[in-house]
Short mmCIF file of C-alpha atoms in Angstrom, two decimals:
data_model
loop_
_atom_site.label_atom_id
_atom_site.label_comp_id
_atom_site.label_asym_id
_atom_site.label_seq_id
_atom_site.Cartn_x
_atom_site.Cartn_y
_atom_site.Cartn_z
CA UNK J 1376 0.00 0.00 0.00
CA UNK J 1377 2.83 2.41 0.83
CA UNK J 1378 4.49 1.61 -2.49
CA UNK J 1379 1.22 2.36 -4.27
CA UNK J 1380 1.00 5.62 -2.32
CA UNK J 1381 4.41 6.70 -3.52
CA UNK J 1382 3.32 5.97 -7.11
CA UNK J 1383 0.21 8.11 -6.74
CA UNK J 1384 2.28 10.80 -5.01
CA UNK J 1385 4.68 10.95 -7.95
CA UNK J 1386 1.78 11.22 -10.40
CA UNK J 1387 0.02 13.95 -8.43
CA UNK J 1388 3.28 15.87 -8.00
CA UNK J 1389 4.10 15.55 -11.70
CA UNK J 1390 0.62 16.81 -12.54
CA UNK J 1391 1.18 20.05 -10.64
CA UNK J 1392 4.73 20.40 -11.88
CA UNK J 1393 3.38 20.31 -15.44
CA UNK J 1394 0.78 22.90 -14.45
CA UNK J 1395 3.68 25.14 -13.43
CA UNK J 1396 5.54 24.56 -16.70
CA UNK J 1397 2.47 25.15 -18.81
CA UNK J 1398 1.72 28.23 -16.77
CA UNK J 1399 5.05 29.68 -17.86
CA UNK J 1400 4.17 29.10 -21.50
CA UNK J 1401 0.74 30.68 -21.49
CA UNK J 1402 -1.05 32.59 -18.69
CA UNK J 1403 -3.83 30.57 -17.11
CA UNK J 1404 -6.04 31.05 -14.11
CA UNK J 1405 -5.54 28.08 -11.81
CA UNK J 1406 -4.64 27.28 -8.23
CA UNK J 1407 -1.72 25.07 -7.27
CA UNK J 1408 -2.08 23.50 -3.82
CA UNK J 1409 0.66 24.35 -1.35
CA UNK J 1410 2.95 21.77 0.25
CA UNK J 1411 0.68 21.44 3.30
CA UNK J 1412 -2.33 19.97 1.55
CA UNK J 1413 -3.71 16.70 2.85
CA UNK J 1414 -3.04 13.79 0.50
CA UNK J 1415 -5.34 10.77 0.72
CA UNK J 1416 -4.78 7.28 -0.67
CA UNK J 1417 -7.76 5.08 0.17
CA UNK J 1418 -9.04 2.06 -1.72
CA UNK J 1419 -11.96 0.01 -0.41
CA UNK J 1420 -12.68 -3.26 -2.23
CA UNK J 1421 -15.01 -6.23 -2.00
CA UNK J 1422 -12.19 -8.30 -0.45
CA UNK J 1423 -12.81 -9.49 3.10
CA UNK J 1424 -9.76 -8.04 4.83
CA UNK J 1425 -8.46 -5.21 6.97
CA UNK J 1426 -8.43 -2.21 4.63
CA UNK J 1427 -5.93 0.64 4.67
CA UNK J 1428 -5.93 4.42 4.38
CA UNK J 1429 -2.66 6.32 3.92
CA UNK J 1430 -2.48 10.04 4.79
CA UNK J 1431 0.33 12.48 4.09
CA UNK J 1432 0.95 16.15 3.40
CA UNK J 1433 2.74 17.49 0.36
CA UNK J 1434 5.77 16.21 -1.47
CA UNK J 1435 9.45 16.98 -1.63
CA UNK J 1436 11.02 17.75 -5.01
CA UNK J 1437 12.81 14.39 -5.14
CA UNK J 1438 9.34 12.84 -5.71
CA UNK J 1439 10.03 10.18 -3.11
CA UNK J 1440 9.60 11.85 0.26
CA UNK J 1441 6.25 12.56 1.85
CA UNK J 1442 5.35 14.08 5.19
CA UNK J 1443 3.13 11.52 6.89
CA UNK J 1444 -0.05 12.65 8.62
CA UNK J 1445 -0.06 11.11 12.09
CA UNK J 1446 -2.58 11.14 14.92
CA UNK J 1447 -5.70 11.30 12.75
CA UNK J 1448 -9.06 9.73 13.47
CA UNK J 1449 -10.16 7.71 10.44
CA UNK J 1450 -13.41 5.84 9.81
CA UNK J 1451 -15.64 4.69 6.97
CA UNK J 1452 -19.44 4.86 7.17
CA UNK J 1453 -21.86 3.04 4.87
CA UNK J 1454 -25.44 3.72 3.81
CA UNK J 1455 -26.64 1.05 6.23
CA UNK J 1456 -25.22 3.06 9.17
CA UNK J 1457 -22.35 0.64 9.77
CA UNK J 1458 -19.15 2.26 11.02
CA UNK J 1459 -15.64 0.89 10.44
CA UNK J 1460 -12.89 2.40 12.58
CA UNK J 1461 -9.21 2.56 11.64
CA UNK J 1462 -6.10 2.60 13.83
CA UNK J 1463 -2.71 4.05 12.92
CA UNK J 1464 -0.23 1.15 12.77
CA UNK J 1465 2.72 3.21 11.52
CA UNK J 1466 3.29 6.81 10.54
CA UNK J 1467 0.45 7.88 8.25
CA UNK J 1468 -0.82 4.34 7.64
CA UNK J 1469 -4.23 3.49 9.11
CA UNK J 1470 -5.68 -0.04 9.13
CA UNK J 1471 -9.28 -1.04 9.89
CA UNK J 1472 -9.78 -2.57 13.32
CA UNK J 1473 -11.77 -5.43 11.82
CA UNK J 1474 -12.04 -7.22 8.51
CA UNK J 1475 -14.89 -6.13 6.27
CA UNK J 1476 -15.78 -5.98 2.59
CA UNK J 1477 -17.54 -3.50 0.36
CA UNK J 1478 -20.94 -4.68 -0.88
CA UNK J 1479 -22.25 -4.08 -4.38
CA UNK J 1480 -24.68 -1.14 -4.54
CA UNK J 1481 -23.89 0.12 -1.02
CA UNK J 1482 -22.45 3.63 -0.65
CA UNK J 1483 -19.40 4.29 1.55
CA UNK J 1484 -18.08 7.58 2.94
CA UNK J 1485 -14.57 8.23 4.28
CA UNK J 1486 -14.34 10.56 7.28
CA UNK J 1487 -11.10 11.98 8.68
CA UNK J 1488 -10.38 14.15 11.69
CA UNK J 1489 -6.76 15.33 11.95
CA UNK J 1490 -4.99 16.14 15.21
CA UNK J 1491 -5.26 19.89 14.54
CA UNK J 1492 -9.06 19.60 14.53
CA UNK J 1493 -9.58 19.72 10.76
CA UNK J 1494 -12.44 17.60 9.41
CA UNK J 1495 -12.59 15.96 5.98
CA UNK J 1496 -15.20 13.77 4.30
CA UNK J 1497 -15.64 12.14 0.93
CA UNK J 1498 -18.66 11.86 -1.26
CA UNK J 1499 -20.56 8.57 -1.02
CA UNK J 1500 -18.90 6.04 -3.32
CA UNK J 1501 -19.99 2.58 -4.45
CA UNK J 1502 -19.50 -0.02 -7.17
CA UNK J 1503 -22.35 -1.50 -9.23
CA UNK J 1504 -20.61 -4.10 -11.39
CA UNK J 1505 -18.29 -7.07 -11.11
CA UNK J 1506 -15.81 -8.57 -13.55
CA UNK J 1507 -13.46 -11.51 -13.25
CA UNK J 1508 -10.06 -12.09 -14.81
CA UNK J 1509 -10.61 -15.13 -16.98
CA UNK J 1510 -7.08 -15.77 -18.12
CA UNK J 1511 -3.52 -14.46 -18.04
CA UNK J 1512 -1.08 -15.62 -20.68
CA UNK J 1513 2.49 -14.90 -21.68
CA UNK J 1514 3.95 -14.87 -25.17
CA UNK J 1515 7.34 -14.09 -26.63
CA UNK J 1516 7.12 -10.96 -28.74
CA UNK J 1517 8.62 -7.70 -29.95
CA UNK J 1518 7.61 -4.35 -28.49
CA UNK J 1519 7.20 -1.06 -30.36
CA UNK J 1520 10.94 -0.42 -30.07
CA UNK J 1521 11.80 -3.74 -31.77
CA UNK J 1522 13.02 -5.18 -28.49
CA UNK J 1523 12.61 -8.90 -27.88
CA UNK J 1524 10.91 -10.00 -24.70
CA UNK J 1525 7.84 -11.48 -23.03
CA UNK J 1526 4.37 -9.95 -23.34
CA UNK J 1527 1.77 -10.66 -20.67
CA UNK J 1528 -1.88 -10.43 -21.73
CA UNK J 1529 -5.14 -10.46 -19.82
CA UNK J 1530 -8.70 -11.51 -20.64
CA UNK J 1531 -11.78 -10.97 -18.49
CA UNK J 1532 -15.52 -11.67 -18.22
CA UNK J 1533 -18.29 -9.45 -16.86
CA UNK J 1534 -20.10 -11.12 -13.94
CA UNK J 1535 -22.77 -8.57 -13.09
CA UNK J 1536 -23.83 -5.10 -14.08
CA UNK J 1537 -22.14 -3.40 -17.01
CA UNK J 1538 -18.47 -2.81 -16.06
CA UNK J 1539 -16.81 -0.33 -18.41
CA UNK J 1540 -13.81 1.05 -16.56
CA UNK J 1541 -10.86 -1.00 -15.39
CA UNK J 1542 -7.55 -0.32 -13.66
CA UNK J 1543 -4.73 -2.84 -13.33
CA UNK J 1544 -1.86 -3.34 -10.90
CA UNK J 1545 0.61 -6.18 -10.74
CA UNK J 1546 3.08 -7.74 -8.31
CA UNK J 1547 6.14 -9.55 -9.65
CA UNK J 1548 8.11 -12.25 -7.85
CA UNK J 1549 11.19 -13.79 -9.41
CA UNK J 1550 13.89 -16.27 -8.50
CA UNK J 1551 17.45 -15.00 -7.99
CA UNK J 1552 20.47 -17.30 -7.93
CA UNK J 1553 23.76 -15.83 -6.73
CA UNK J 1554 26.32 -16.77 -9.45
CA UNK J 1555 29.36 -16.86 -7.13
CA UNK J 1556 27.85 -18.62 -4.15
CA UNK J 1557 29.77 -21.15 -2.08
CA UNK J 1558 28.65 -22.59 1.22
CA UNK J 1559 31.61 -21.08 3.09
CA UNK J 1560 32.10 -17.53 4.25
CA UNK J 1561 34.29 -15.35 6.42
CA UNK J 1562 33.59 -14.89 10.10
CA UNK J 1563 35.18 -11.82 11.69
CA UNK J 1564 35.47 -11.63 15.47
CA UNK J 1565 37.12 -9.45 18.10
CA UNK J 1566 37.57 -6.60 15.63
CA UNK J 1567 38.28 -3.28 17.33
CA UNK J 1568 38.88 -0.47 14.82
CA UNK J 1569 39.74 1.92 17.67
CA UNK J 1570 42.89 0.06 18.59
CA UNK J 1571 46.20 0.63 16.87
CA UNK J 1572 47.25 -1.61 15.39
CA UNK J 1573 43.84 -3.11 14.59
CA UNK J 1574 42.97 -6.32 16.40
CA UNK J 1575 40.80 -9.00 14.88
CA UNK J 1576 40.28 -12.74 14.41
CA UNK J 1577 38.65 -14.29 11.42
CA UNK J 1578 38.01 -17.77 10.11
CA UNK J 1579 36.35 -19.61 7.23
CA UNK J 1580 33.07 -21.19 8.36
CA UNK J 1581 29.97 -22.77 6.89
CA UNK J 1582 27.23 -20.22 6.28
CA UNK J 1583 24.53 -20.19 8.93
CA UNK J 1584 21.78 -19.51 6.38
CA UNK J 1585 21.03 -20.31 2.76
CA UNK J 1586 22.10 -17.36 0.59
CA UNK J 1587 22.20 -18.90 -2.87
CA UNK J 1588 18.52 -18.81 -3.91
CA UNK J 1589 16.33 -15.81 -3.16
CA UNK J 1590 13.11 -14.26 -4.37
CA UNK J 1591 12.84 -10.67 -5.54
CA UNK J 1592 9.63 -8.67 -5.42
CA UNK J 1593 8.42 -5.48 -7.09
CA UNK J 1594 5.11 -3.82 -7.87
CA UNK J 1595 3.84 -1.91 -10.88
CA UNK J 1596 4.64 1.79 -10.89
CA UNK J 1597 2.56 2.97 -13.83
CA UNK J 1598 -1.18 3.61 -14.14
CA UNK J 1599 -2.75 0.96 -16.38
CA UNK J 1600 -6.37 1.52 -17.42
CA UNK J 1601 -8.80 0.17 -20.00
CA UNK J 1602 -12.27 1.37 -20.98
CA UNK J 1603 -14.92 -0.63 -22.85
CA UNK J 1604 -17.30 2.33 -23.02
CA UNK J 1605 -17.39 2.31 -26.83
CA UNK J 1606 -17.60 -1.47 -27.15
CA UNK J 1607 -20.70 -3.63 -27.47
CA UNK J 1608 -19.54 -5.90 -24.65
CA UNK J 1609 -17.79 -5.35 -21.31
CA UNK J 1610 -15.29 -8.07 -22.14
CA UNK J 1611 -11.57 -7.51 -22.57
CA UNK J 1612 -9.51 -9.73 -24.85
CA UNK J 1613 -5.71 -9.81 -25.21
CA UNK J 1614 -5.05 -6.68 -23.16
CA UNK J 1615 -1.30 -6.13 -22.74
CA UNK J 1616 -0.48 -5.41 -19.09
CA UNK J 1617 3.29 -5.99 -19.01
CA UNK J 1618 6.26 -6.27 -21.36
CA UNK J 1619 9.56 -7.59 -19.98
CA UNK J 1620 12.70 -7.29 -22.13
CA UNK J 1621 14.47 -10.59 -22.75
CA UNK J 1622 17.65 -9.25 -21.15
CA UNK J 1623 15.96 -8.29 -17.86
CA UNK J 1624 17.47 -10.42 -15.11
CA UNK J 1625 14.09 -10.90 -13.40
CA UNK J 1626 13.35 -13.46 -16.14
CA UNK J 1627 16.60 -15.38 -15.60
CA UNK J 1628 15.16 -18.41 -13.80
CA UNK J 1629 11.51 -18.50 -12.76
CA UNK J 1630 9.05 -15.63 -12.76
CA UNK J 1631 5.55 -15.04 -11.40
CA UNK J 1632 3.13 -12.17 -11.83
CA UNK J 1633 -0.05 -11.48 -9.88
CA UNK J 1634 -2.38 -9.16 -11.81
CA UNK J 1635 -5.16 -7.31 -9.99
CA UNK J 1636 -8.14 -5.86 -11.82
CA UNK J 1637 -10.24 -3.09 -10.27
CA UNK J 1638 -13.65 -2.25 -11.72
CA UNK J 1639 -13.78 1.52 -11.40
CA UNK J 1640 -16.50 4.11 -11.38
CA UNK J 1641 -16.45 6.67 -14.18
CA UNK J 1642 -15.30 9.29 -11.67
CA UNK J 1643 -12.36 7.19 -10.46
CA UNK J 1644 -11.41 6.25 -14.02
CA UNK J 1645 -11.34 9.90 -15.08
CA UNK J 1646 -9.27 10.88 -12.06
CA UNK J 1647 -6.57 8.27 -12.72
CA UNK J 1648 -6.70 9.02 -16.44
CA UNK J 1649 -5.93 12.67 -15.74
CA UNK J 1650 -3.05 11.73 -13.44
CA UNK J 1651 -1.62 9.46 -16.09
CA UNK J 1652 -2.06 11.97 -18.93
CA UNK J 1653 -0.45 14.88 -17.14
CA UNK J 1654 2.37 12.95 -15.51
CA UNK J 1655 3.66 11.79 -18.91
CA UNK J 1656 6.50 13.77 -20.44
CA UNK J 1657 4.56 14.23 -23.66
CA UNK J 1658 1.93 16.26 -21.82
CA UNK J 1659 4.40 19.00 -20.93
CA UNK J 1660 4.15 20.47 -24.42
CA UNK J 1661 0.46 20.01 -25.08
CA UNK J 1662 -2.05 22.85 -25.21
CA UNK J 1663 -3.95 21.48 -22.22
CA UNK J 1664 -3.90 23.95 -19.35
CA UNK J 1665 -5.12 21.96 -16.32
CA UNK J 1666 -6.32 23.48 -13.10
CA UNK J 1667 -6.68 21.74 -9.75
CA UNK J 1668 -7.27 18.01 -10.18
CA UNK J 1669 -10.21 17.56 -7.87
CA UNK J 1670 -10.78 14.29 -6.04
CA UNK J 1671 -13.80 13.36 -3.96
CA UNK J 1672 -12.66 14.43 -0.48
CA UNK J 1673 -13.33 17.94 0.84
CA UNK J 1674 -12.54 19.93 3.95
CA UNK J 1675 -15.50 20.52 6.25
CA UNK J 1676 -13.79 23.50 7.93
CA UNK J 1677 -12.41 25.41 4.98
CA UNK J 1678 -14.11 25.31 1.59
CA UNK J 1679 -11.03 26.93 0.03
CA UNK J 1680 -8.68 24.13 1.12
CA UNK J 1681 -7.61 21.75 -1.61
CA UNK J 1682 -7.46 18.04 -0.75
CA UNK J 1683 -5.42 15.73 -2.98
CA UNK J 1684 -6.05 12.08 -3.72
CA UNK J 1685 -9.09 9.88 -4.00
CA UNK J 1686 -11.29 7.60 -1.94
CA UNK J 1687 -12.11 4.76 -4.31
CA UNK J 1688 -14.56 1.87 -3.91
CA UNK J 1689 -14.12 -0.96 -6.39
CA UNK J 1690 -14.60 -4.65 -6.96
CA UNK J 1691 -11.36 -6.57 -7.48
CA UNK J 1692 -10.28 -9.77 -9.19
CA UNK J 1693 -6.81 -11.27 -9.36
CA UNK J 1694 -4.97 -14.08 -11.09
CA UNK J 1695 -1.39 -15.38 -10.97
CA UNK J 1696 0.87 -16.71 -13.73
CA UNK J 1697 4.19 -18.61 -13.57
CA UNK J 1698 6.75 -19.29 -16.27
CA UNK J 1699 10.49 -19.97 -16.66
CA UNK J 1700 13.02 -18.33 -18.95
CA UNK J 1701 13.53 -21.58 -20.85
CA UNK J 1702 9.82 -21.67 -21.74
CA UNK J 1703 10.42 -18.84 -24.22
CA UNK J 1704 14.20 -18.79 -24.73
CA UNK J 1705 15.19 -22.49 -24.58
CA UNK J 1706 18.50 -22.21 -26.45
CA UNK J 1707 19.65 -18.75 -25.36
CA UNK J 1708 21.99 -17.67 -22.55
CA UNK J 1709 20.46 -16.30 -19.38
CA UNK J 1710 20.21 -12.53 -18.93
CA UNK J 1711 23.18 -10.95 -17.19
CA UNK J 1712 23.18 -10.73 -13.42
CA UNK J 1713 22.52 -7.10 -12.39
CA UNK J 1714 26.10 -6.77 -11.06
CA UNK J 1715 29.39 -7.68 -12.72
CA UNK J 1716 30.58 -10.87 -11.04
CA UNK J 1717 33.41 -12.00 -13.30
CA UNK J 1718 36.07 -10.03 -11.41
CA UNK J 1719 37.83 -11.63 -8.46
CA UNK J 1720 40.18 -9.99 -5.98
CA UNK J 1721 42.84 -11.11 -3.49
CA UNK J 1722 43.05 -8.32 -0.93
CA UNK J 1723 45.84 -8.70 1.65
CA UNK J 1724 44.66 -9.68 5.09
CA UNK J 1725 46.11 -6.64 6.82
CA UNK J 1726 48.07 -4.62 4.23
CA UNK J 1727 46.45 -1.86 2.13
CA UNK J 1728 45.94 -2.68 -1.50
CA UNK J 1729 45.24 -0.38 -4.42
CA UNK J 1730 42.31 -1.92 -6.26
CA UNK J 1731 40.95 -1.33 -9.72
CA UNK J 1732 37.51 0.07 -8.92
CA UNK J 1733 36.37 -0.16 -12.54
CA UNK J 1734 36.61 -3.97 -12.54
CA UNK J 1735 35.92 -4.60 -8.86
CA UNK J 1736 33.82 -1.68 -7.60
CA UNK J 1737 33.36 -3.02 -4.07
CA UNK J 1738 37.10 -3.11 -3.46
CA UNK J 1739 38.88 0.02 -2.34
CA UNK J 1740 42.21 0.68 -0.63
CA UNK J 1741 41.30 -1.54 2.29
CA UNK J 1742 42.47 -4.78 3.79
CA UNK J 1743 40.48 -7.99 3.85
CA UNK J 1744 39.21 -7.70 7.42
CA UNK J 1745 37.82 -4.20 6.72
CA UNK J 1746 36.07 -5.47 3.57
CA UNK J 1747 34.59 -8.33 5.61
CA UNK J 1748 33.49 -5.99 8.39
CA UNK J 1749 31.53 -3.65 6.10
CA UNK J 1750 29.95 -6.49 4.10
CA UNK J 1751 31.65 -5.69 0.80
CA UNK J 1752 32.94 -9.15 -0.05
CA UNK J 1753 32.10 -12.84 0.21
CA UNK J 1754 34.46 -15.81 0.31
CA UNK J 1755 35.16 -17.61 -2.97
CA UNK J 1756 38.25 -19.81 -2.47
CA UNK J 1757 41.77 -20.05 -1.13
CA UNK J 1758 44.81 -19.61 -3.34
CA UNK J 1759 48.26 -21.11 -3.18
CA UNK J 1760 49.89 -18.64 -5.57
CA UNK J 1761 50.25 -15.50 -3.50
CA UNK J 1762 51.89 -12.45 -5.00
CA UNK J 1763 53.91 -10.05 -2.95
CA UNK J 1764 50.87 -7.90 -2.21
CA UNK J 1765 48.05 -10.43 -2.56
CA UNK J 1766 46.32 -12.24 0.25
CA UNK J 1767 45.59 -15.95 0.65
CA UNK J 1768 41.88 -15.71 -0.18
CA UNK J 1769 39.96 -14.97 -3.37
CA UNK J 1770 36.87 -12.87 -2.73
CA UNK J 1771 33.91 -11.71 -4.80
CA UNK J 1772 31.57 -8.73 -4.40
CA UNK J 1773 29.13 -9.63 -1.66
CA UNK J 1774 26.09 -9.26 -3.94
CA UNK J 1775 27.54 -11.94 -6.25
CA UNK J 1776 27.81 -14.50 -3.47
CA UNK J 1777 24.86 -13.54 -1.30
CA UNK J 1778 21.42 -13.22 -2.91
CA UNK J 1779 19.84 -11.73 0.23
CA UNK J 1780 21.14 -8.33 -0.89
CA UNK J 1781 18.61 -8.52 -3.74
CA UNK J 1782 15.72 -10.46 -2.24
CA UNK J 1783 14.44 -12.75 0.49
CA UNK J 1784 15.82 -16.25 0.97
CA UNK J 1785 12.41 -17.44 2.18
CA UNK J 1786 10.38 -19.11 -0.55
CA UNK J 1787 6.91 -17.49 -0.86
CA UNK J 1788 4.00 -19.69 0.17
CA UNK J 1789 2.42 -19.40 -3.28
CA UNK J 1790 5.60 -20.37 -5.15
CA UNK J 1791 5.40 -23.25 -7.65
CA UNK J 1792 8.38 -24.68 -9.49
#
């Protein structure tokens, strides 16, 4: 949820940045919210779970930092007079006290009271249609830039109502295998950098945890939407939701994608469409002169205050797909590991060494025990041919011999080989 919030934050920020740029090109009467505006990220679905609301204020210019809104009182009310309270579990992130699910045709209102006494409420929102992902499939193909890779398509079926507006998110999980892994590693003990000369003891020991096979995870960062408004049916066929270049290391071994489909209201679809349009670089030079991108939450205390973000109520469907690199590229070499692992080094145990940072970027003018202490290297092997300045051990960059720097070494419960 926090990752999704950062994505929405970037889009909202980019929207207003483009307003500024366009404003310099041609005068236009609009209002840009200041950095203290409340930002709301709230999605209520028909999943039985504890739902979340994320609150923050403004953005920094690096597009990654937000000021979290703490100490608020958050609740959702429905048309049937049910009340669902939320508790802050970490800065700016509020989770419902109990599991509940949105019901088709029932209206829901978000209400927020901040610690400074400000009151905010949304319009009543509901969903009236359901749609189910029927199939996800992957095919080898070429994108619009003539790049080879894997295309992931989606197909759905309408279950009830007349769904016309859809938004998609995905979560990717992929296997990582450290190319320079061995089951031995350095163990540094009794190291005291404050003493002169340095004191330390180290040995070669069996690793106390598995660090060869890990699982990486990432979520979609773009806004993906589809409308069937101008179609005769509310069915989607062969909708491209993801393209992965063949040389992307996330495909190297085994890959899984979980696609989520949200059936949106026309209001929510238009809001996300505007965010997507105006956060794209192409929009900077268009003739569109946007004003404030209004959501559905307003201040009860100050009608002039601008509130950013959206309270969305939607039905959701999800489906997962697995495949391996060899399914589509059976006779081709695996994509390159994201770090160069062909270079080896033999740093002296206690004597400084001048290293070639272009071929071995983790190695600097430091001795082996310092490299071990700061986690820069992993053990590879011993060597009998020691030069006058080389040490007795061959080491590799830590990331090449320890996959936990790129992912988790715990296999996900859903994982299938």
